[in-house]
């Protein structure tokens, strides 16, 4: 009887030992945080629209990690000269989500102030910003209300990661 009990316990101990060993973490390395996957500079074409008129230019959009699930974006501004010159404008804490292979960044509204070329402080509001990230590419759309301008700009950007 003791031998039978000993053998049963030995088999049970081996089953537990093999079960614990086979349940180890065999997964691939953990996926990087969403923000780490999209941070960097993206070069491409920016189109600003106001009242049906489009202005196209080369631009670089820079995304910086704010947290694991948020990024900050710096809109590059434009160098059109005169009253149409826009300074670079930060947009902070854009929330990131992932669906399949696409990472989406969204923010309903962000308001800030910047100092323009003539040294005066202007307020701005970026609203309805959506950034869609694929493998080394980004497409960004947003609405921009700058200073006392009566109309908002519609912004579109598509670029590739540098």
PDB file of N, CA, C and O in Angstrom, residues 66-143:
ATOM      1  N   UNK A  66       4.082  61.755 -24.870  1.00  0.00           N
ATOM      2  CA  UNK A  66       3.665  62.425 -23.639  1.00  0.00           C
ATOM      3  C   UNK A  66       3.475  61.393 -22.524  1.00  0.00           C
ATOM      4  O   UNK A  66       3.816  61.632 -21.378  1.00  0.00           O
ATOM      5  N   UNK A  67       2.899  60.248 -22.879  1.00  0.00           N
ATOM      6  CA  UNK A  67       2.740  59.110 -21.973  1.00  0.00           C
ATOM      7  C   UNK A  67       2.704  57.868 -22.860  1.00  0.00           C
ATOM      8  O   UNK A  67       2.873  57.975 -24.067  1.00  0.00           O
ATOM      9  N   UNK A  68       2.454  56.702 -22.278  1.00  0.00           N
ATOM     10  CA  UNK A  68       2.389  55.484 -23.103  1.00  0.00           C
ATOM     11  C   UNK A  68       1.243  55.518 -24.098  1.00  0.00           C
ATOM     12  O   UNK A  68       1.296  54.872 -25.140  1.00  0.00           O
ATOM     13  N   UNK A  69       0.183  56.270 -23.790  1.00  0.00           N
ATOM     14  CA  UNK A  69      -1.006  56.272 -24.646  1.00  0.00           C
ATOM     15  C   UNK A  69      -1.375  57.656 -25.184  1.00  0.00           C
ATOM     16  O   UNK A  69      -2.457  57.833 -25.715  1.00  0.00           O
ATOM     17  N   UNK A  70      -0.483  58.636 -25.029  1.00  0.00           N
ATOM     18  CA  UNK A  70      -0.740  59.965 -25.595  1.00  0.00           C
ATOM     19  C   UNK A  70       0.523  60.525 -26.229  1.00  0.00           C
ATOM     20  O   UNK A  70       1.640  60.179 -25.833  1.00  0.00           O
ATOM     21  N   UNK A  71       0.315  61.391 -27.231  1.00  0.00           N
ATOM     22  CA  UNK A  71       1.424  62.085 -27.875  1.00  0.00           C
ATOM     23  C   UNK A  71       1.112  63.573 -27.953  1.00  0.00           C
ATOM     24  O   UNK A  71      -0.044  63.986 -27.881  1.00  0.00           O
ATOM     25  N   UNK A  72       2.174  64.364 -28.097  1.00  0.00           N
ATOM     26  CA  UNK A  72       2.056  65.788 -28.374  1.00  0.00           C
ATOM     27  C   UNK A  72       2.474  65.988 -29.823  1.00  0.00           C
ATOM     28  O   UNK A  72       3.409  65.345 -30.303  1.00  0.00           O
ATOM     29  N   UNK A  73       1.791  66.869 -30.514  1.00  0.00           N
ATOM     30  CA  UNK A  73       2.080  67.183 -31.913  1.00  0.00           C
ATOM     31  C   UNK A  73       2.439  68.650 -32.012  1.00  0.00           C
ATOM     32  O   UNK A  73       1.820  69.487 -31.358  1.00  0.00           O
ATOM     33  N   UNK A  74       3.430  68.960 -32.825  1.00  0.00           N
ATOM     34  CA  UNK A  74       3.728  70.350 -33.137  1.00  0.00           C
ATOM     35  C   UNK A  74       3.344  70.601 -34.581  1.00  0.00           C
ATOM     36  O   UNK A  74       3.946  70.037 -35.500  1.00  0.00           O
ATOM     37  N   UNK A  75       2.296  71.415 -34.771  1.00  0.00           N
ATOM     38  CA  UNK A  75       1.936  71.838 -36.118  1.00  0.00           C
ATOM     39  C   UNK A  75       3.017  72.816 -36.556  1.00  0.00           C
ATOM     40  O   UNK A  75       3.350  73.746 -35.816  1.00  0.00           O
ATOM     41  N   UNK A  76       3.585  72.648 -37.751  1.00  0.00           N
ATOM     42  CA  UNK A  76       4.798  73.386 -38.102  1.00  0.00           C
ATOM     43  C   UNK A  76       4.627  74.870 -38.368  1.00  0.00           C
ATOM     44  O   UNK A  76       5.598  75.609 -38.377  1.00  0.00           O
ATOM     45  N   UNK A  77       3.424  75.347 -38.608  1.00  0.00           N
ATOM     46  CA  UNK A  77       3.259  76.744 -38.987  1.00  0.00           C
ATOM     47  C   UNK A  77       3.577  76.919 -40.459  1.00  0.00           C
ATOM     48  O   UNK A  77       4.011  75.991 -41.140  1.00  0.00           O
ATOM     49  N   UNK A  78       3.348  78.105 -40.962  1.00  0.00           N
ATOM     50  CA  UNK A  78       3.626  78.374 -42.375  1.00  0.00           C
ATOM     51  C   UNK A  78       4.473  79.624 -42.478  1.00  0.00           C
ATOM     52  O   UNK A  78       4.437  80.501 -41.616  1.00  0.00           O
ATOM     53  N   UNK A  79       5.220  79.717 -43.532  1.00  0.00           N
ATOM     54  CA  UNK A  79       6.078  80.869 -43.751  1.00  0.00           C
ATOM     55  C   UNK A  79       5.594  81.658 -44.956  1.00  0.00           C
ATOM     56  O   UNK A  79       6.333  81.963 -45.868  1.00  0.00           O
ATOM     57  N   UNK A  80       4.314  81.969 -44.995  1.00  0.00           N
ATOM     58  CA  UNK A  80       3.741  82.706 -46.114  1.00  0.00           C
ATOM     59  C   UNK A  80       4.054  84.184 -46.068  1.00  0.00           C
ATOM     60  O   UNK A  80       3.930  84.893 -47.051  1.00  0.00           O
ATOM     61  N   UNK A  81       4.493  84.652 -44.933  1.00  0.00           N
ATOM     62  CA  UNK A  81       4.811  86.064 -44.805  1.00  0.00           C
ATOM     63  C   UNK A  81       3.578  86.883 -44.471  1.00  0.00           C
ATOM     64  O   UNK A  81       2.454  86.484 -44.723  1.00  0.00           O
ATOM     65  N   UNK A  82       3.801  88.043 -43.915  1.00  0.00           N
ATOM     66  CA  UNK A  82       2.705  88.953 -43.615  1.00  0.00           C
ATOM     67  C   UNK A  82       1.733  88.387 -42.607  1.00  0.00           C
ATOM     68  O   UNK A  82       2.079  87.613 -41.721  1.00  0.00           O
ATOM     69  N   UNK A  83       0.471  88.759 -42.766  1.00  0.00           N
ATOM     70  CA  UNK A  83      -0.551  88.357 -41.802  1.00  0.00           C
ATOM     71  C   UNK A  83      -0.923  86.883 -41.918  1.00  0.00           C
ATOM     72  O   UNK A  83      -1.579  86.354 -41.041  1.00  0.00           O
ATOM     73  N   UNK A  84      -0.538  86.221 -43.007  1.00  0.00           N
ATOM     74  CA  UNK A  84      -0.877  84.805 -43.168  1.00  0.00           C
ATOM     75  C   UNK A  84       0.192  83.876 -42.599  1.00  0.00           C
ATOM     76  O   UNK A  84       0.071  82.678 -42.693  1.00  0.00           O
ATOM     77  N   UNK A  85       1.239  84.424 -42.024  1.00  0.00           N
ATOM     78  CA  UNK A  85       2.272  83.587 -41.437  1.00  0.00           C
ATOM     79  C   UNK A  85       1.769  83.024 -40.114  1.00  0.00           C
ATOM     80  O   UNK A  85       1.303  83.765 -39.248  1.00  0.00           O
ATOM     81  N   UNK A  86       1.846  81.698 -39.983  1.00  0.00           N
ATOM     82  CA  UNK A  86       1.408  81.033 -38.754  1.00  0.00           C
ATOM     83  C   UNK A  86       2.623  80.473 -38.030  1.00  0.00           C
ATOM     84  O   UNK A  86       3.443  79.788 -38.642  1.00  0.00           O
ATOM     85  N   UNK A  87       2.772  80.724 -36.740  1.00  0.00           N
ATOM     86  CA  UNK A  87       3.885  80.144 -35.994  1.00  0.00           C
ATOM     87  C   UNK A  87       3.610  78.668 -35.692  1.00  0.00           C
ATOM     88  O   UNK A  87       2.471  78.218 -35.771  1.00  0.00           O
ATOM     89  N   UNK A  88       4.651  77.908 -35.339  1.00  0.00           N
ATOM     90  CA  UNK A  88       4.423  76.525 -34.896  1.00  0.00           C
ATOM     91  C   UNK A  88       3.494  76.507 -33.686  1.00  0.00           C
ATOM     92  O   UNK A  88       3.588  77.374 -32.811  1.00  0.00           O
ATOM     93  N   UNK A  89       2.579  75.522 -33.667  1.00  0.00           N
ATOM     94  CA  UNK A  89       1.589  75.447 -32.593  1.00  0.00           C
ATOM     95  C   UNK A  89       1.545  74.040 -32.004  1.00  0.00           C
ATOM     96  O   UNK A  89       1.292  73.082 -32.732  1.00  0.00           O
ATOM     97  N   UNK A  90       1.792  73.914 -30.699  1.00  0.00           N
ATOM     98  CA  UNK A  90       1.691  72.592 -30.080  1.00  0.00           C
ATOM     99  C   UNK A  90       0.246  72.179 -29.813  1.00  0.00           C
ATOM    100  O   UNK A  90      -0.601  73.015 -29.529  1.00  0.00           O
ATOM    101  N   UNK A  91       0.009  70.889 -29.956  1.00  0.00           N
ATOM    102  CA  UNK A  91      -1.270  70.267 -29.581  1.00  0.00           C
ATOM    103  C   UNK A  91      -0.895  69.124 -28.637  1.00  0.00           C
ATOM    104  O   UNK A  91      -0.214  68.191 -29.045  1.00  0.00           O
ATOM    105  N   UNK A  92      -1.322  69.206 -27.390  1.00  0.00           N
ATOM    106  CA  UNK A  92      -0.860  68.266 -26.367  1.00  0.00           C
ATOM    107  C   UNK A  92      -1.911  67.220 -26.004  1.00  0.00           C
ATOM    108  O   UNK A  92      -3.095  67.457 -26.101  1.00  0.00           O
ATOM    109  N   UNK A  93      -1.391  66.059 -25.589  1.00  0.00           N
ATOM    110  CA  UNK A  93      -2.190  64.955 -25.049  1.00  0.00           C
ATOM    111  C   UNK A  93      -3.221  64.407 -26.036  1.00  0.00           C
ATOM    112  O   UNK A  93      -4.400  64.260 -25.709  1.00  0.00           O
ATOM    113  N   UNK A  94      -2.762  64.068 -27.200  1.00  0.00           N
ATOM    114  CA  UNK A  94      -3.610  63.409 -28.197  1.00  0.00           C
ATOM    115  C   UNK A  94      -3.701  61.937 -27.801  1.00  0.00           C
ATOM    116  O   UNK A  94      -2.684  61.238 -27.741  1.00  0.00           O
ATOM    117  N   UNK A  95      -4.908  61.465 -27.517  1.00  0.00           N
ATOM    118  CA  UNK A  95      -5.123  60.092 -27.040  1.00  0.00           C
ATOM    119  C   UNK A  95      -4.984  59.099 -28.190  1.00  0.00           C
ATOM    120  O   UNK A  95      -5.518  59.318 -29.275  1.00  0.00           O
ATOM    121  N   UNK A  96      -4.274  58.004 -27.932  1.00  0.00           N
ATOM    122  CA  UNK A  96      -4.029  56.969 -28.937  1.00  0.00           C
ATOM    123  C   UNK A  96      -4.805  55.700 -28.622  1.00  0.00           C
ATOM    124  O   UNK A  96      -4.922  55.305 -27.462  1.00  0.00           O
ATOM    125  N   UNK A  97      -5.312  55.068 -29.679  1.00  0.00           N
ATOM    126  CA  UNK A  97      -5.944  53.751 -29.580  1.00  0.00           C
ATOM    127  C   UNK A  97      -5.442  52.923 -30.755  1.00  0.00           C
ATOM    128  O   UNK A  97      -4.945  53.473 -31.741  1.00  0.00           O
ATOM    129  N   UNK A  98      -5.595  51.616 -30.649  1.00  0.00           N
ATOM    130  CA  UNK A  98      -5.134  50.737 -31.726  1.00  0.00           C
ATOM    131  C   UNK A  98      -6.247  49.797 -32.130  1.00  0.00           C
ATOM    132  O   UNK A  98      -6.907  49.198 -31.287  1.00  0.00           O
ATOM    133  N   UNK A  99      -6.436  49.670 -33.441  1.00  0.00           N
ATOM    134  CA  UNK A  99      -7.401  48.725 -34.010  1.00  0.00           C
ATOM    135  C   UNK A  99      -6.705  48.035 -35.169  1.00  0.00           C
ATOM    136  O   UNK A  99      -6.399  48.673 -36.180  1.00  0.00           O
ATOM    137  N   UNK A 100      -6.399  46.755 -35.003  1.00  0.00           N
ATOM    138  CA  UNK A 100      -5.655  46.036 -36.041  1.00  0.00           C
ATOM    139  C   UNK A 100      -4.258  46.615 -36.171  1.00  0.00           C
ATOM    140  O   UNK A 100      -3.541  46.769 -35.197  1.00  0.00           O
ATOM    141  N   UNK A 101      -3.869  46.978 -37.384  1.00  0.00           N
ATOM    142  CA  UNK A 101      -2.553  47.542 -37.630  1.00  0.00           C
ATOM    143  C   UNK A 101      -2.539  49.070 -37.612  1.00  0.00           C
ATOM    144  O   UNK A 101      -1.508  49.681 -37.869  1.00  0.00           O
ATOM    145  N   UNK A 102      -3.668  49.690 -37.342  1.00  0.00           N
ATOM    146  CA  UNK A 102      -3.777  51.146 -37.394  1.00  0.00           C
ATOM    147  C   UNK A 102      -3.838  51.715 -35.975  1.00  0.00           C
ATOM    148  O   UNK A 102      -4.618  51.260 -35.146  1.00  0.00           O
ATOM    149  N   UNK A 103      -3.001  52.713 -35.724  1.00  0.00           N
ATOM    150  CA  UNK A 103      -3.059  53.457 -34.465  1.00  0.00           C
ATOM    151  C   UNK A 103      -3.720  54.790 -34.778  1.00  0.00           C
ATOM    152  O   UNK A 103      -3.326  55.483 -35.717  1.00  0.00           O
ATOM    153  N   UNK A 104      -4.739  55.131 -34.009  1.00  0.00           N
ATOM    154  CA  UNK A 104      -5.477  56.378 -34.224  1.00  0.00           C
ATOM    155  C   UNK A 104      -5.237  57.312 -33.040  1.00  0.00           C
ATOM    156  O   UNK A 104      -5.291  56.892 -31.891  1.00  0.00           O
ATOM    157  N   UNK A 105      -4.968  58.569 -33.360  1.00  0.00           N
ATOM    158  CA  UNK A 105      -4.841  59.610 -32.347  1.00  0.00           C
ATOM    159  C   UNK A 105      -5.973  60.597 -32.543  1.00  0.00           C
ATOM    160  O   UNK A 105      -6.233  61.023 -33.665  1.00  0.00           O
ATOM    161  N   UNK A 106      -6.664  60.947 -31.462  1.00  0.00           N
ATOM    162  CA  UNK A 106      -7.805  61.860 -31.572  1.00  0.00           C
ATOM    163  C   UNK A 106      -7.817  62.833 -30.406  1.00  0.00           C
ATOM    164  O   UNK A 106      -7.461  62.474 -29.285  1.00  0.00           O
ATOM    165  N   UNK A 107      -8.251  64.069 -30.720  1.00  0.00           N
ATOM    166  CA  UNK A 107      -8.510  65.047 -29.680  1.00  0.00           C
ATOM    167  C   UNK A 107      -9.644  65.931 -30.179  1.00  0.00           C
ATOM    168  O   UNK A 107      -9.659  66.351 -31.337  1.00  0.00           O
ATOM    169  N   UNK A 108     -10.635  66.148 -29.327  1.00  0.00           N
ATOM    170  CA  UNK A 108     -11.801  66.944 -29.726  1.00  0.00           C
ATOM    171  C   UNK A 108     -11.434  68.415 -29.854  1.00  0.00           C
ATOM    172  O   UNK A 108     -11.819  69.075 -30.824  1.00  0.00           O
ATOM    173  N   UNK A 109     -10.670  68.946 -28.887  1.00  0.00           N
ATOM    174  CA  UNK A 109     -10.328  70.361 -28.934  1.00  0.00           C
ATOM    175  C   UNK A 109      -9.113  70.630 -28.053  1.00  0.00           C
ATOM    176  O   UNK A 109      -8.979  70.048 -26.969  1.00  0.00           O
ATOM    177  N   UNK A 110      -8.244  71.498 -28.527  1.00  0.00           N
ATOM    178  CA  UNK A 110      -7.084  71.930 -27.750  1.00  0.00           C
ATOM    179  C   UNK A 110      -6.909  73.425 -27.990  1.00  0.00           C
ATOM    180  O   UNK A 110      -6.878  73.886 -29.132  1.00  0.00           O
ATOM    181  N   UNK A 111      -6.778  74.212 -26.921  1.00  0.00           N
ATOM    182  CA  UNK A 111      -6.590  75.657 -27.022  1.00  0.00           C
ATOM    183  C   UNK A 111      -5.257  76.036 -26.400  1.00  0.00           C
ATOM    184  O   UNK A 111      -4.896  75.542 -25.328  1.00  0.00           O
ATOM    185  N   UNK A 112      -4.528  76.900 -27.086  1.00  0.00           N
ATOM    186  CA  UNK A 112      -3.240  77.373 -26.589  1.00  0.00           C
ATOM    187  C   UNK A 112      -2.972  78.788 -27.056  1.00  0.00           C
ATOM    188  O   UNK A 112      -3.803  79.405 -27.729  1.00  0.00           O
ATOM    189  N   UNK A 113      -1.808  79.297 -26.701  1.00  0.00           N
ATOM    190  CA  UNK A 113      -1.374  80.609 -27.168  1.00  0.00           C
ATOM    191  C   UNK A 113       0.050  80.497 -27.694  1.00  0.00           C
ATOM    192  O   UNK A 113       0.835  79.670 -27.216  1.00  0.00           O
ATOM    193  N   UNK A 114       0.371  81.323 -28.693  1.00  0.00           N
ATOM    194  CA  UNK A 114       1.706  81.379 -29.270  1.00  0.00           C
ATOM    195  C   UNK A 114       2.070  82.842 -29.496  1.00  0.00           C
ATOM    196  O   UNK A 114       1.201  83.714 -29.548  1.00  0.00           O
ATOM    197  N   UNK A 115       3.355  83.088 -29.650  1.00  0.00           N
ATOM    198  CA  UNK A 115       3.834  84.423 -29.987  1.00  0.00           C
ATOM    199  C   UNK A 115       4.152  84.413 -31.477  1.00  0.00           C
ATOM    200  O   UNK A 115       4.914  83.571 -31.954  1.00  0.00           O
ATOM    201  N   UNK A 116       3.548  85.343 -32.219  1.00  0.00           N
ATOM    202  CA  UNK A 116       3.764  85.369 -33.669  1.00  0.00           C
ATOM    203  C   UNK A 116       5.008  86.178 -34.016  1.00  0.00           C
ATOM    204  O   UNK A 116       5.726  86.667 -33.143  1.00  0.00           O
ATOM    205  N   UNK A 117       5.270  86.348 -35.325  1.00  0.00           N
ATOM    206  CA  UNK A 117       6.497  86.980 -35.810  1.00  0.00           C
ATOM    207  C   UNK A 117       6.649  88.421 -35.337  1.00  0.00           C
ATOM    208  O   UNK A 117       7.773  88.895 -35.132  1.00  0.00           O
ATOM    209  N   UNK A 118       5.562  89.147 -35.154  1.00  0.00           N
ATOM    210  CA  UNK A 118       5.678  90.540 -34.707  1.00  0.00           C
ATOM    211  C   UNK A 118       5.679  90.671 -33.184  1.00  0.00           C
ATOM    212  O   UNK A 118       5.647  91.781 -32.650  1.00  0.00           O
ATOM    213  N   UNK A 119       5.741  89.545 -32.477  1.00  0.00           N
ATOM    214  CA  UNK A 119       5.874  89.550 -31.027  1.00  0.00           C
ATOM    215  C   UNK A 119       4.579  89.595 -30.246  1.00  0.00           C
ATOM    216  O   UNK A 119       4.594  89.608 -29.024  1.00  0.00           O
ATOM    217  N   UNK A 120       3.444  89.607 -30.934  1.00  0.00           N
ATOM    218  CA  UNK A 120       2.178  89.627 -30.198  1.00  0.00           C
ATOM    219  C   UNK A 120       1.701  88.206 -29.919  1.00  0.00           C
ATOM    220  O   UNK A 120       1.975  87.285 -30.669  1.00  0.00           O
ATOM    221  N   UNK A 121       0.995  88.072 -28.804  1.00  0.00           N
ATOM    222  CA  UNK A 121       0.490  86.762 -28.400  1.00  0.00           C
ATOM    223  C   UNK A 121      -0.869  86.526 -29.038  1.00  0.00           C
ATOM    224  O   UNK A 121      -1.735  87.394 -29.022  1.00  0.00           O
ATOM    225  N   UNK A 122      -1.019  85.336 -29.628  1.00  0.00           N
ATOM    226  CA  UNK A 122      -2.285  84.974 -30.273  1.00  0.00           C
ATOM    227  C   UNK A 122      -2.773  83.655 -29.700  1.00  0.00           C
ATOM    228  O   UNK A 122      -1.997  82.744 -29.427  1.00  0.00           O
ATOM    229  N   UNK A 123      -4.085  83.551 -29.556  1.00  0.00           N
ATOM    230  CA  UNK A 123      -4.664  82.283 -29.126  1.00  0.00           C
ATOM    231  C   UNK A 123      -5.029  81.469 -30.363  1.00  0.00           C
ATOM    232  O   UNK A 123      -5.209  82.016 -31.454  1.00  0.00           O
ATOM    233  N   UNK A 124      -5.120  80.182 -30.178  1.00  0.00           N
ATOM    234  CA  UNK A 124      -5.531  79.285 -31.259  1.00  0.00           C
ATOM    235  C   UNK A 124      -6.280  78.108 -30.657  1.00  0.00           C
ATOM    236  O   UNK A 124      -6.088  77.759 -29.497  1.00  0.00           O
ATOM    237  N   UNK A 125      -7.130  77.533 -31.482  1.00  0.00           N
ATOM    238  CA  UNK A 125      -7.850  76.326 -31.090  1.00  0.00           C
ATOM    239  C   UNK A 125      -7.774  75.325 -32.229  1.00  0.00           C
ATOM    240  O   UNK A 125      -8.127  75.641 -33.366  1.00  0.00           O
ATOM    241  N   UNK A 126      -7.285  74.146 -31.919  1.00  0.00           N
ATOM    242  CA  UNK A 126      -7.278  73.033 -32.861  1.00  0.00           C
ATOM    243  C   UNK A 126      -8.400  72.107 -32.431  1.00  0.00           C
ATOM    244  O   UNK A 126      -8.470  71.708 -31.270  1.00  0.00           O
ATOM    245  N   UNK A 127      -9.297  71.779 -33.365  1.00  0.00           N
ATOM    246  CA  UNK A 127     -10.412  70.902 -33.011  1.00  0.00           C
ATOM    247  C   UNK A 127     -10.554  69.776 -34.023  1.00  0.00           C
ATOM    248  O   UNK A 127     -10.039  69.857 -35.134  1.00  0.00           O
ATOM    249  N   UNK A 128     -11.241  68.741 -33.586  1.00  0.00           N
ATOM    250  CA  UNK A 128     -11.526  67.567 -34.421  1.00  0.00           C
ATOM    251  C   UNK A 128     -10.269  66.995 -35.068  1.00  0.00           C
ATOM    252  O   UNK A 128     -10.293  66.572 -36.220  1.00  0.00           O
ATOM    253  N   UNK A 129      -9.172  66.953 -34.323  1.00  0.00           N
ATOM    254  CA  UNK A 129      -7.931  66.405 -34.860  1.00  0.00           C
ATOM    255  C   UNK A 129      -7.986  64.885 -34.854  1.00  0.00           C
ATOM    256  O   UNK A 129      -8.324  64.278 -33.838  1.00  0.00           O
ATOM    257  N   UNK A 130      -7.651  64.288 -35.995  1.00  0.00           N
ATOM    258  CA  UNK A 130      -7.545  62.839 -36.133  1.00  0.00           C
ATOM    259  C   UNK A 130      -6.233  62.540 -36.838  1.00  0.00           C
ATOM    260  O   UNK A 130      -5.955  63.096 -37.909  1.00  0.00           O
ATOM    261  N   UNK A 131      -5.408  61.694 -36.239  1.00  0.00           N
ATOM    262  CA  UNK A 131      -4.155  61.241 -36.841  1.00  0.00           C
ATOM    263  C   UNK A 131      -4.227  59.728 -36.968  1.00  0.00           C
ATOM    264  O   UNK A 131      -4.448  59.032 -35.976  1.00  0.00           O
ATOM    265  N   UNK A 132      -4.063  59.221 -38.177  1.00  0.00           N
ATOM    266  CA  UNK A 132      -4.077  57.782 -38.421  1.00  0.00           C
ATOM    267  C   UNK A 132      -2.677  57.339 -38.821  1.00  0.00           C
ATOM    268  O   UNK A 132      -2.132  57.821 -39.816  1.00  0.00           O
ATOM    269  N   UNK A 133      -2.115  56.419 -38.031  1.00  0.00           N
ATOM    270  CA  UNK A 133      -0.758  55.944 -38.251  1.00  0.00           C
ATOM    271  C   UNK A 133      -0.790  54.534 -38.816  1.00  0.00           C
ATOM    272  O   UNK A 133      -1.444  53.657 -38.260  1.00  0.00           O
ATOM    273  N   UNK A 134      -0.060  54.318 -39.890  1.00  0.00           N
ATOM    274  CA  UNK A 134       0.189  52.987 -40.430  1.00  0.00           C
ATOM    275  C   UNK A 134       1.678  52.720 -40.297  1.00  0.00           C
ATOM    276  O   UNK A 134       2.379  53.404 -39.550  1.00  0.00           O
ATOM    277  N   UNK A 135       2.178  51.780 -41.035  1.00  0.00           N
ATOM    278  CA  UNK A 135       3.602  51.472 -40.972  1.00  0.00           C
ATOM    279  C   UNK A 135       4.394  52.633 -41.582  1.00  0.00           C
ATOM    280  O   UNK A 135       4.433  52.800 -42.789  1.00  0.00           O
ATOM    281  N   UNK A 136       4.998  53.443 -40.736  1.00  0.00           N
ATOM    282  CA  UNK A 136       5.844  54.579 -41.116  1.00  0.00           C
ATOM    283  C   UNK A 136       5.132  55.656 -41.931  1.00  0.00           C
ATOM    284  O   UNK A 136       5.779  56.411 -42.656  1.00  0.00           O
ATOM    285  N   UNK A 137       3.806  55.746 -41.842  1.00  0.00           N
ATOM    286  CA  UNK A 137       3.052  56.810 -42.510  1.00  0.00           C
ATOM    287  C   UNK A 137       2.020  57.377 -41.544  1.00  0.00           C
ATOM    288  O   UNK A 137       1.611  56.711 -40.599  1.00  0.00           O
ATOM    289  N   UNK A 138       1.615  58.625 -41.811  1.00  0.00           N
ATOM    290  CA  UNK A 138       0.571  59.253 -41.003  1.00  0.00           C
ATOM    291  C   UNK A 138      -0.280  60.135 -41.907  1.00  0.00           C
ATOM    292  O   UNK A 138       0.215  60.706 -42.885  1.00  0.00           O
ATOM    293  N   UNK A 139      -1.571  60.190 -41.579  1.00  0.00           N
ATOM    294  CA  UNK A 139      -2.509  61.116 -42.210  1.00  0.00           C
ATOM    295  C   UNK A 139      -3.186  61.870 -41.070  1.00  0.00           C
ATOM    296  O   UNK A 139      -3.693  61.251 -40.136  1.00  0.00           O
ATOM    297  N   UNK A 140      -3.163  63.201 -41.136  1.00  0.00           N
ATOM    298  CA  UNK A 140      -3.712  64.042 -40.075  1.00  0.00           C
ATOM    299  C   UNK A 140      -4.735  64.995 -40.676  1.00  0.00           C
ATOM    300  O   UNK A 140      -4.474  65.596 -41.723  1.00  0.00           O
ATOM    301  N   UNK A 141      -5.890  65.119 -40.024  1.00  0.00           N
ATOM    302  CA  UNK A 141      -6.888  66.128 -40.399  1.00  0.00           C
ATOM    303  C   UNK A 141      -7.281  66.892 -39.141  1.00  0.00           C
ATOM    304  O   UNK A 141      -7.297  66.322 -38.039  1.00  0.00           O
ATOM    305  N   UNK A 142      -7.581  68.179 -39.310  1.00  0.00           N
ATOM    306  CA  UNK A 142      -7.962  68.994 -38.163  1.00  0.00           C
ATOM    307  C   UNK A 142      -8.574  70.298 -38.647  1.00  0.00           C
ATOM    308  O   UNK A 142      -8.503  70.653 -39.829  1.00  0.00           O
ATOM    309  N   UNK A 143      -9.139  71.025 -37.708  1.00  0.00           N
ATOM    310  CA  UNK A 143      -9.653  72.367 -37.943  1.00  0.00           C
ATOM    311  C   UNK A 143      -8.867  73.309 -37.033  1.00  0.00           C
ATOM    312  O   UNK A 143      -8.622  72.981 -35.872  1.00  0.00           O
TER     313      UNK A 143
END
